[in-house]
């Protein structure tokens, strides 16, 4: 029996934790996607900041194909060449001296939080376990990461949470000062909050937090799962601030669409780890790292990184044209191609309506909370695709405004 593969089937057989769009994408090339009926969409969502080089980039296909004929998986009982090459690239281009590979953003963060606690416990005291994190932050969906995340709607309802996690308002240095002490092992933050509405850390805030971490022997952990790997115009966002973390996590664009993640740290912090203390079966898988290597080389080029701010400017110019007609946007947020458009007050709570209508008008966009439209397109999206997508978005906005 051949099943009709439809959106209705999703409702019958998939765990109901998502409400995906009505169409089913079957093919992608660059920033264009086609559904089962052959309808074409412009992709401003980029798989939530994953497809940094668009869909089916020829160099990523070649890397995947080449590696697929060599070796797919060995586990961490054995090491492999693509993983070592990618780790060396990450080290050569960041503050890092040690790399741990995992498979998702949540796992990279889980490793980061465990490492921060383990470091403090081994080095200072079994009571140095407090993690300071921020409201609206998002760090993943494991119980530890969702508990460090600052959104109760994601963390409530699953029984007892990991203890000793304190949340304070983002960009509020006094609030951090009020809770940080000798029992603090880490301060965890996203330099640009991705899911939480695209607030960017102020330079003073990051500098202040760095200083407080140093003062209290706490580690500074940057979650760059969403804002890293070229998304904001530098390889990692911390490089624009000149504030160096002790641990940094990367995922999403790191694999260019192949699931993978990494946690970066220093020799000193890594020194508390030994074989068996932490691990994963798939982390650093040769297929993932082969694609990661190809993606890294393209993303970490002046051409791609410098193109980010140019493309952001075109996005904002086009959004402004829509705004001149419909007055729906209040403020532009985020950095580079992690771009948010906050809706005007009468449209607060309606971001999903804009998303749904955009999909009907054949442009894929995202939201970041109920009030902000989010754009995380390919970093190499052609100008004509931006303009075509914005023409479609204008139609969607008109329909929402007139509904
Ligand atoms: C900043 C940040 N951290 C962590 C995660 C979790 O990553 P994953 O969904 O790959 O586990 C996300 C996902 O959106 C994210 O935006």
Short mmCIF file of C-alpha atoms and ligand atoms in Angstrom, two decimals:
data_model
loop_
_atom_site.label_atom_id
_atom_site.label_comp_id
_atom_site.label_asym_id
_atom_site.label_seq_id
_atom_site.Cartn_x
_atom_site.Cartn_y
_atom_site.Cartn_z
CA UNK A 1 0.00 0.00 0.00
CA UNK A 2 1.35 3.42 -0.92
CA UNK A 3 0.44 6.08 1.65
CA UNK A 4 -0.58 9.52 0.40
CA UNK A 5 2.18 11.71 1.89
CA UNK A 6 0.17 14.73 2.94
CA UNK A 7 0.14 17.40 5.62
CA UNK A 8 -2.90 15.62 7.12
CA UNK A 9 -0.75 12.54 7.64
CA UNK A 10 1.51 14.69 9.83
CA UNK A 11 -1.42 15.34 12.15
CA UNK A 12 -2.08 11.62 12.44
CA UNK A 13 1.38 10.20 12.98
CA UNK A 14 3.84 12.83 14.25
CA UNK A 15 4.05 13.80 17.93
CA UNK A 16 1.97 16.97 18.08
CA UNK A 17 4.72 19.33 19.23
CA UNK A 18 4.85 21.32 15.98
CA UNK A 19 2.35 23.12 13.79
CA UNK A 20 4.17 23.21 10.43
CA UNK A 21 3.02 25.13 7.37
CA UNK A 22 0.43 23.53 5.15
CA UNK A 23 2.78 22.87 2.24
CA UNK A 24 5.48 20.18 2.20
CA UNK A 25 8.83 21.26 0.73
CA UNK A 26 10.38 18.60 -1.48
CA UNK A 27 13.24 20.39 -3.23
CA UNK A 28 15.51 23.37 -2.60
CA UNK A 29 18.15 25.23 -4.55
CA UNK A 30 19.84 28.34 -3.18
CA UNK A 31 17.11 30.44 -1.57
CA UNK A 32 14.25 28.85 -3.49
CA UNK A 33 12.16 25.89 -2.38
CA UNK A 34 9.51 23.86 -4.21
CA UNK A 35 6.58 21.96 -2.72
CA UNK A 36 4.88 18.72 -3.77
CA UNK A 37 2.78 20.58 -6.33
CA UNK A 38 5.82 22.29 -7.85
CA UNK A 39 4.94 25.70 -6.36
CA UNK A 40 8.01 27.84 -5.73
CA UNK A 41 8.78 29.65 -2.46
CA UNK A 42 11.43 32.20 -1.50
CA UNK A 43 13.19 31.06 1.65
CA UNK A 44 13.85 33.81 4.22
CA UNK A 45 13.75 31.25 7.06
CA UNK A 46 16.84 29.26 6.14
CA UNK A 47 15.79 26.31 8.29
CA UNK A 48 16.00 28.64 11.33
CA UNK A 49 19.50 30.01 10.65
CA UNK A 50 20.84 26.62 9.54
CA UNK A 51 21.03 26.84 5.75
CA UNK A 52 23.64 29.60 5.76
CA UNK A 53 24.62 28.69 2.21
CA UNK A 54 21.11 28.06 0.98
CA UNK A 55 19.82 24.70 -0.16
CA UNK A 56 21.96 22.11 -1.92
CA UNK A 57 25.11 24.21 -2.30
CA UNK A 58 27.26 22.39 -4.89
CA UNK A 59 30.36 22.38 -2.65
CA UNK A 60 28.41 20.90 0.26
CA UNK A 61 26.89 18.27 -2.01
CA UNK A 62 30.37 17.40 -3.29
CA UNK A 63 31.78 17.12 0.24
CA UNK A 64 28.89 14.93 1.37
CA UNK A 65 29.13 12.76 -1.70
CA UNK A 66 32.88 12.34 -1.45
CA UNK A 67 32.76 11.45 2.25
CA UNK A 68 29.79 9.11 1.73
CA UNK A 69 32.01 6.89 -0.37
CA UNK A 70 34.83 6.83 2.21
CA UNK A 71 33.46 6.25 5.73
CA UNK A 72 30.21 7.31 7.39
CA UNK A 73 30.56 6.62 11.07
CA UNK A 74 33.15 5.28 13.47
CA UNK A 75 31.94 6.50 16.94
CA UNK A 76 34.30 8.17 19.39
CA UNK A 77 36.06 4.91 20.16
CA UNK A 78 38.00 5.99 17.05
CA UNK A 79 38.80 9.46 15.80
CA UNK A 80 38.48 10.59 12.18
CA UNK A 81 40.10 13.00 9.75
CA UNK A 82 37.17 15.34 8.97
CA UNK A 83 36.59 15.95 12.70
CA UNK A 84 40.24 16.76 13.37
CA UNK A 85 40.40 19.10 10.38
CA UNK A 86 37.24 20.96 11.42
CA UNK A 87 38.37 21.21 15.05
CA UNK A 88 41.69 22.69 13.90
CA UNK A 89 39.86 25.27 11.75
CA UNK A 90 37.67 26.30 14.68
CA UNK A 91 40.74 26.63 16.88
CA UNK A 92 42.70 28.60 14.28
CA UNK A 93 39.87 31.11 13.85
CA UNK A 94 38.65 31.65 17.42
CA UNK A 95 39.81 31.91 21.06
CA UNK A 96 39.40 28.15 21.40
CA UNK A 97 42.06 25.56 22.13
CA UNK A 98 39.79 22.52 22.57
CA UNK A 99 36.68 21.35 20.73
CA UNK A 100 33.91 18.91 21.66
CA UNK A 101 31.57 17.89 18.85
CA UNK A 102 27.93 17.02 19.37
CA UNK A 103 24.84 16.82 17.18
CA UNK A 104 22.53 19.69 18.10
CA UNK A 105 22.58 23.05 19.80
CA UNK A 106 20.99 21.62 22.91
CA UNK A 107 23.69 18.97 23.21
CA UNK A 108 26.49 21.49 22.76
CA UNK A 109 24.91 23.59 25.51
CA UNK A 110 24.34 20.57 27.74
CA UNK A 111 28.06 19.86 27.40
CA UNK A 112 28.89 23.51 28.10
CA UNK A 113 26.79 23.67 31.27
CA UNK A 114 28.10 20.34 32.54
CA UNK A 115 31.66 21.49 31.82
CA UNK A 116 31.13 24.81 33.62
CA UNK A 117 29.78 23.01 36.71
CA UNK A 118 32.46 20.33 36.60
CA UNK A 119 35.23 22.91 36.28
CA UNK A 120 33.97 24.88 39.28
CA UNK A 121 33.43 21.77 41.40
CA UNK A 122 36.83 20.28 40.58
CA UNK A 123 38.73 23.52 40.89
CA UNK A 124 36.97 25.40 43.67
CA UNK A 125 34.16 23.80 45.65
CA UNK A 126 31.28 21.32 45.34
CA UNK A 127 28.99 24.24 46.19
CA UNK A 128 30.07 26.44 43.28
CA UNK A 129 27.19 25.42 41.03
CA UNK A 130 25.04 28.53 40.47
CA UNK A 131 24.31 29.33 36.84
CA UNK A 132 23.15 32.85 36.00
CA UNK A 133 21.04 33.05 32.86
CA UNK A 134 18.58 35.47 31.28
CA UNK A 135 14.87 35.85 30.71
CA UNK A 136 13.81 35.19 27.11
CA UNK A 137 16.99 33.17 26.51
CA UNK A 138 16.76 29.92 24.60
CA UNK A 139 19.37 27.19 24.90
CA UNK A 140 17.62 24.01 23.74
CA UNK A 141 15.09 21.45 24.87
CA UNK A 142 16.88 18.99 27.13
CA UNK A 143 15.78 19.40 30.73
CA UNK A 144 19.04 21.15 31.70
CA UNK A 145 19.12 23.48 28.70
CA UNK A 146 15.42 24.31 28.88
CA UNK A 147 15.89 25.11 32.57
CA UNK A 148 18.80 27.45 31.84
CA UNK A 149 16.65 29.00 29.09
CA UNK A 150 14.55 31.85 30.39
CA UNK A 151 11.08 30.92 29.19
CA UNK A 152 8.89 29.09 31.70
CA UNK A 153 6.48 28.01 28.94
CA UNK A 154 9.20 25.64 27.69
CA UNK A 155 10.49 24.40 31.03
CA UNK A 156 7.36 24.02 33.18
CA UNK A 157 5.41 20.79 33.35
CA UNK A 158 8.26 18.31 33.35
CA UNK A 159 8.74 17.82 37.06
CA UNK A 160 11.75 18.86 39.13
CA UNK A 161 14.26 20.99 37.25
CA UNK A 162 18.02 21.02 37.72
CA UNK A 163 18.63 23.29 40.71
CA UNK A 164 20.69 26.44 41.28
CA UNK A 165 19.80 28.31 38.09
CA UNK A 166 18.94 32.00 38.47
CA UNK A 167 17.35 34.20 35.78
CA UNK A 168 17.71 37.96 35.53
CA UNK A 169 16.76 40.52 32.86
CA UNK A 170 19.01 40.60 29.78
CA UNK A 171 21.28 43.63 29.41
CA UNK A 172 20.78 44.51 33.07
CA UNK A 173 24.24 44.52 34.64
CA UNK A 174 22.95 45.57 38.07
CA UNK A 175 20.70 42.52 38.10
CA UNK A 176 23.72 40.28 37.43
CA UNK A 177 25.68 42.08 40.16
CA UNK A 178 22.85 41.43 42.59
CA UNK A 179 22.98 37.65 42.17
CA UNK A 180 26.58 36.80 41.26
CA UNK A 181 28.74 35.49 44.11
CA UNK A 182 31.51 33.01 44.91
CA UNK A 183 29.07 30.14 44.40
CA UNK A 184 28.49 31.11 40.77
CA UNK A 185 30.08 28.74 38.25
CA UNK A 186 28.86 30.40 35.04
CA UNK A 187 27.00 33.21 33.36
CA UNK A 188 25.31 31.97 30.18
CA UNK A 189 24.02 34.21 27.42
CA UNK A 190 23.30 34.59 23.72
CA UNK A 191 25.07 37.72 22.38
CA UNK A 192 21.93 38.14 20.26
CA UNK A 193 18.88 36.41 21.73
CA UNK A 194 17.53 34.42 18.81
CA UNK A 195 14.22 32.90 19.86
CA UNK A 196 13.50 35.51 22.51
CA UNK A 197 12.85 38.47 20.20
CA UNK A 198 16.30 39.35 18.78
CA UNK A 199 17.64 41.63 21.50
CA UNK A 200 21.38 42.26 21.09
CA UNK A 201 23.67 42.50 24.10
CA UNK A 202 25.04 45.98 24.62
CA UNK A 203 28.86 46.24 24.58
CA UNK A 204 28.84 47.64 28.13
CA UNK A 205 26.76 44.71 29.34
CA UNK A 206 29.10 42.10 27.84
CA UNK A 207 32.17 43.92 29.17
CA UNK A 208 30.56 44.19 32.61
CA UNK A 209 29.58 40.53 32.70
CA UNK A 210 33.10 39.52 31.64
CA UNK A 211 34.56 41.57 34.47
CA UNK A 212 32.13 40.10 37.02
CA UNK A 213 32.93 36.56 35.86
CA UNK A 214 36.63 37.25 36.33
CA UNK A 215 36.02 38.75 39.76
CA UNK A 216 34.02 35.74 41.00
CA UNK A 217 35.93 32.98 39.14
CA UNK A 218 32.87 32.15 37.07
CA UNK A 219 33.02 31.05 33.45
CA UNK A 220 31.42 33.13 30.73
CA UNK A 221 29.48 30.93 28.31
CA UNK A 222 28.27 32.32 24.98
CA UNK A 223 25.58 30.40 23.18
CA UNK A 224 26.23 31.25 19.53
CA UNK A 225 24.12 28.42 18.21
CA UNK A 226 21.93 30.87 16.32
CA UNK A 227 24.02 34.04 16.07
CA UNK A 228 27.35 32.36 15.22
CA UNK A 229 28.96 31.00 12.06
CA UNK A 230 28.78 34.15 10.01
CA UNK A 231 25.16 35.01 10.74
CA UNK A 232 25.93 38.48 12.12
CA UNK A 233 28.79 39.28 9.75
CA UNK A 234 31.80 37.92 11.67
CA UNK A 235 32.63 34.25 12.13
CA UNK A 236 31.29 34.49 15.69
CA UNK A 237 29.44 37.43 17.18
CA UNK A 238 31.77 37.74 20.20
CA UNK A 239 34.50 38.84 17.78
CA UNK A 240 32.56 42.05 17.05
CA UNK A 241 32.36 42.90 20.74
CA UNK A 242 35.98 42.08 21.55
CA UNK A 243 34.75 40.18 24.63
CA UNK A 244 36.04 36.62 24.81
CA UNK A 245 34.04 33.87 26.50
CA UNK A 246 35.50 30.83 28.25
CA UNK A 247 33.12 28.47 26.50
CA UNK A 248 31.23 29.00 23.23
CA UNK A 249 28.66 26.78 21.59
CA UNK A 250 27.94 26.55 17.88
CA UNK A 251 25.43 24.51 15.88
CA UNK A 252 22.87 25.29 13.16
CA UNK A 253 24.97 26.86 10.33
CA UNK A 254 28.04 24.88 11.46
CA UNK A 255 26.81 21.89 9.48
CA UNK A 256 25.18 23.93 6.70
CA UNK A 257 22.09 21.71 7.05
CA UNK A 258 23.75 18.54 8.28
CA UNK A 259 22.98 18.16 12.00
CA UNK A 260 26.05 18.88 14.07
CA UNK A 261 27.31 21.15 16.84
CA UNK A 262 30.45 22.06 18.71
CA UNK A 263 31.49 23.35 22.09
CA UNK A 264 34.68 25.38 22.12
CA UNK A 265 36.81 26.13 25.16
CA UNK A 266 40.32 26.73 26.44
CA UNK A 267 43.05 24.29 27.54
CA UNK A 268 42.65 25.44 31.11
CA UNK A 269 38.90 24.76 31.30
CA UNK A 270 39.13 21.57 29.26
CA UNK A 271 41.78 20.21 31.63
CA UNK A 272 39.14 19.05 34.14
CA UNK A 273 37.70 16.59 31.61
CA UNK A 274 38.93 13.02 31.24
CA UNK A 275 37.86 10.03 29.16
CA UNK A 276 34.40 8.94 30.25
CA UNK A 277 33.33 12.19 31.95
CA UNK A 278 31.11 13.20 29.01
CA UNK A 279 30.41 11.85 25.54
CA UNK A 280 28.15 11.13 22.58
CA UNK A 281 27.95 8.35 19.98
CA UNK A 282 27.57 10.55 16.91
CA UNK A 283 29.44 13.74 17.85
CA UNK A 284 32.15 14.49 15.30
CA UNK A 285 30.67 12.03 12.83
CA UNK A 286 32.80 12.03 9.61
CA UNK A 287 29.86 12.78 7.29
CA UNK A 288 28.76 15.76 9.41
CA UNK A 289 32.31 17.08 9.76
CA UNK A 290 33.04 16.69 6.04
CA UNK A 291 30.05 18.89 5.26
CA UNK A 292 31.01 21.17 8.16
CA UNK A 293 34.48 21.64 6.70
CA UNK A 294 33.08 22.65 3.32
CA UNK A 295 30.57 25.02 4.93
CA UNK A 296 33.25 26.53 7.19
CA UNK A 297 35.59 27.35 4.30
CA UNK A 298 32.86 29.17 2.40
CA UNK A 299 31.32 30.98 5.36
CA UNK A 300 34.68 32.08 6.76
CA UNK A 301 35.60 34.09 3.69
CA UNK A 302 35.64 37.89 3.39
CA UNK A 303 33.21 37.66 0.49
CA UNK A 304 30.50 35.90 2.52
CA UNK A 305 31.09 37.71 5.82
CA UNK A 306 31.20 41.16 4.21
CA UNK A 307 28.07 40.34 2.20
CA UNK A 308 26.05 39.98 5.40
CA UNK A 309 25.77 43.69 6.21
CA UNK A 310 25.08 44.53 2.56
CA UNK A 311 22.22 42.05 2.49
CA UNK A 312 20.88 43.27 5.83
CA UNK A 313 20.74 46.77 4.36
CA UNK A 314 18.71 45.51 1.37
CA UNK A 315 16.35 43.62 3.69
CA UNK A 316 15.75 46.73 5.79
CA UNK A 317 15.32 48.93 2.71
CA UNK A 318 12.67 46.54 1.41
CA UNK A 319 10.94 46.23 4.79
CA UNK A 320 10.85 50.01 4.94
CA UNK A 321 9.04 50.08 1.59
CA UNK A 322 6.43 47.71 3.00
CA UNK A 323 6.22 49.84 6.11
CA UNK A 324 5.71 53.03 4.14
CA UNK A 325 2.51 51.47 2.77
CA UNK A 326 1.19 49.53 5.73
CA UNK A 327 2.85 50.87 8.89
CA UNK A 328 3.25 47.45 10.49
CA UNK A 329 6.84 47.52 11.75
CA UNK A 330 7.97 49.38 14.80
CA UNK A 331 11.67 48.59 15.05
CA UNK A 332 14.37 46.50 13.38
CA UNK A 333 16.36 44.27 15.67
CA UNK A 334 19.22 41.81 15.78
CA UNK A 335 22.47 41.88 13.85
CA UNK A 336 23.39 41.00 10.29
CA UNK A 337 21.12 38.35 8.84
CA UNK A 338 19.65 37.55 12.21
CA UNK A 339 17.09 40.22 11.54
CA UNK A 340 13.91 40.98 13.44
CA UNK A 341 11.08 43.37 12.63
CA UNK A 342 9.02 44.14 15.68
CA UNK A 343 5.36 44.61 14.82
CA UNK A 344 3.49 47.79 15.70
CA UNK A 345 1.48 47.51 18.93
CA UNK A 346 -1.90 46.75 17.27
CA UNK A 347 -0.27 43.69 15.68
CA UNK A 348 1.41 42.44 18.84
CA UNK A 349 0.57 38.79 19.37
CA UNK A 350 -0.04 38.31 15.65
CA UNK A 351 3.37 37.29 14.32
CA UNK A 352 2.08 33.79 13.51
CA UNK A 353 -0.70 35.29 11.35
CA UNK A 354 1.94 37.03 9.26
CA UNK A 355 3.90 33.77 8.97
CA UNK A 356 0.90 31.80 7.79
CA UNK A 357 -0.08 34.45 5.25
CA UNK A 358 3.52 34.74 4.06
CA UNK A 359 3.58 31.00 3.36
CA UNK A 360 0.32 31.38 1.41
CA UNK A 361 1.99 34.14 -0.60
CA UNK A 362 4.99 31.83 -1.21
CA UNK A 363 7.61 33.31 1.05
CA UNK A 364 8.98 31.46 4.09
CA UNK A 365 9.60 33.60 7.18
CA UNK A 366 9.85 33.00 10.95
CA UNK A 367 8.76 34.68 14.13
CA UNK A 368 10.69 35.27 17.35
CA UNK A 369 7.97 35.29 19.96
CA UNK A 370 4.50 36.72 19.32
CA UNK A 371 5.57 40.25 18.33
CA UNK A 372 8.58 39.94 16.05
CA UNK A 373 8.98 38.69 12.47
CA UNK A 374 12.34 37.00 12.04
CA UNK A 375 14.45 36.64 8.90
CA UNK A 376 17.38 34.19 8.90
CA UNK A 377 18.02 33.65 5.21
CA UNK A 378 21.01 32.20 3.44
CA UNK A 379 24.06 34.41 3.92
CA UNK A 380 24.54 34.34 0.16
CA UNK A 381 20.94 35.00 -0.87
CA UNK A 382 20.95 36.87 -4.22
CA UNK A 383 19.57 40.41 -4.24
CA UNK A 384 16.87 39.44 -6.74
CA UNK A 385 15.60 36.74 -4.36
CA UNK A 386 15.41 39.27 -1.53
CA UNK A 387 13.39 41.63 -3.73
CA UNK A 388 11.09 38.90 -5.04
CA UNK A 389 10.53 37.55 -1.52
CA UNK A 390 9.77 41.04 -0.23
CA UNK A 391 7.24 41.62 -3.02
CA UNK A 392 5.50 38.45 -1.84
CA UNK A 393 5.77 39.54 1.80
CA UNK A 394 4.16 42.87 0.89
CA UNK A 395 1.13 40.96 -0.45
CA UNK A 396 0.98 38.90 2.74
CA UNK A 397 1.18 42.02 4.91
CA UNK A 398 -1.59 43.67 2.89
CA UNK A 399 -3.82 40.64 3.43
CA UNK A 400 -3.19 40.54 7.19
CA UNK A 401 -3.75 44.28 7.52
CA UNK A 402 -7.03 44.06 5.61
CA UNK A 403 -8.28 40.91 7.32
C1 LIG B 1 20.53 30.16 20.81
C2 LIG B 1 20.09 28.74 20.68
N1 LIG B 1 20.63 27.82 21.48
C3 LIG B 1 20.29 26.53 21.40
C4 LIG B 1 19.34 26.11 20.50
C5 LIG B 1 18.98 24.66 20.43
O1 LIG B 1 19.50 24.08 19.29
P1 LIG B 1 18.93 22.70 18.75
O2 LIG B 1 17.50 22.94 18.38
O3 LIG B 1 19.81 22.34 17.60
O4 LIG B 1 19.04 21.72 19.88
C6 LIG B 1 18.74 27.03 19.66
C7 LIG B 1 17.71 26.61 18.70
O5 LIG B 1 16.95 27.37 18.17
C8 LIG B 1 19.12 28.39 19.75
O6 LIG B 1 18.58 29.32 18.96
#
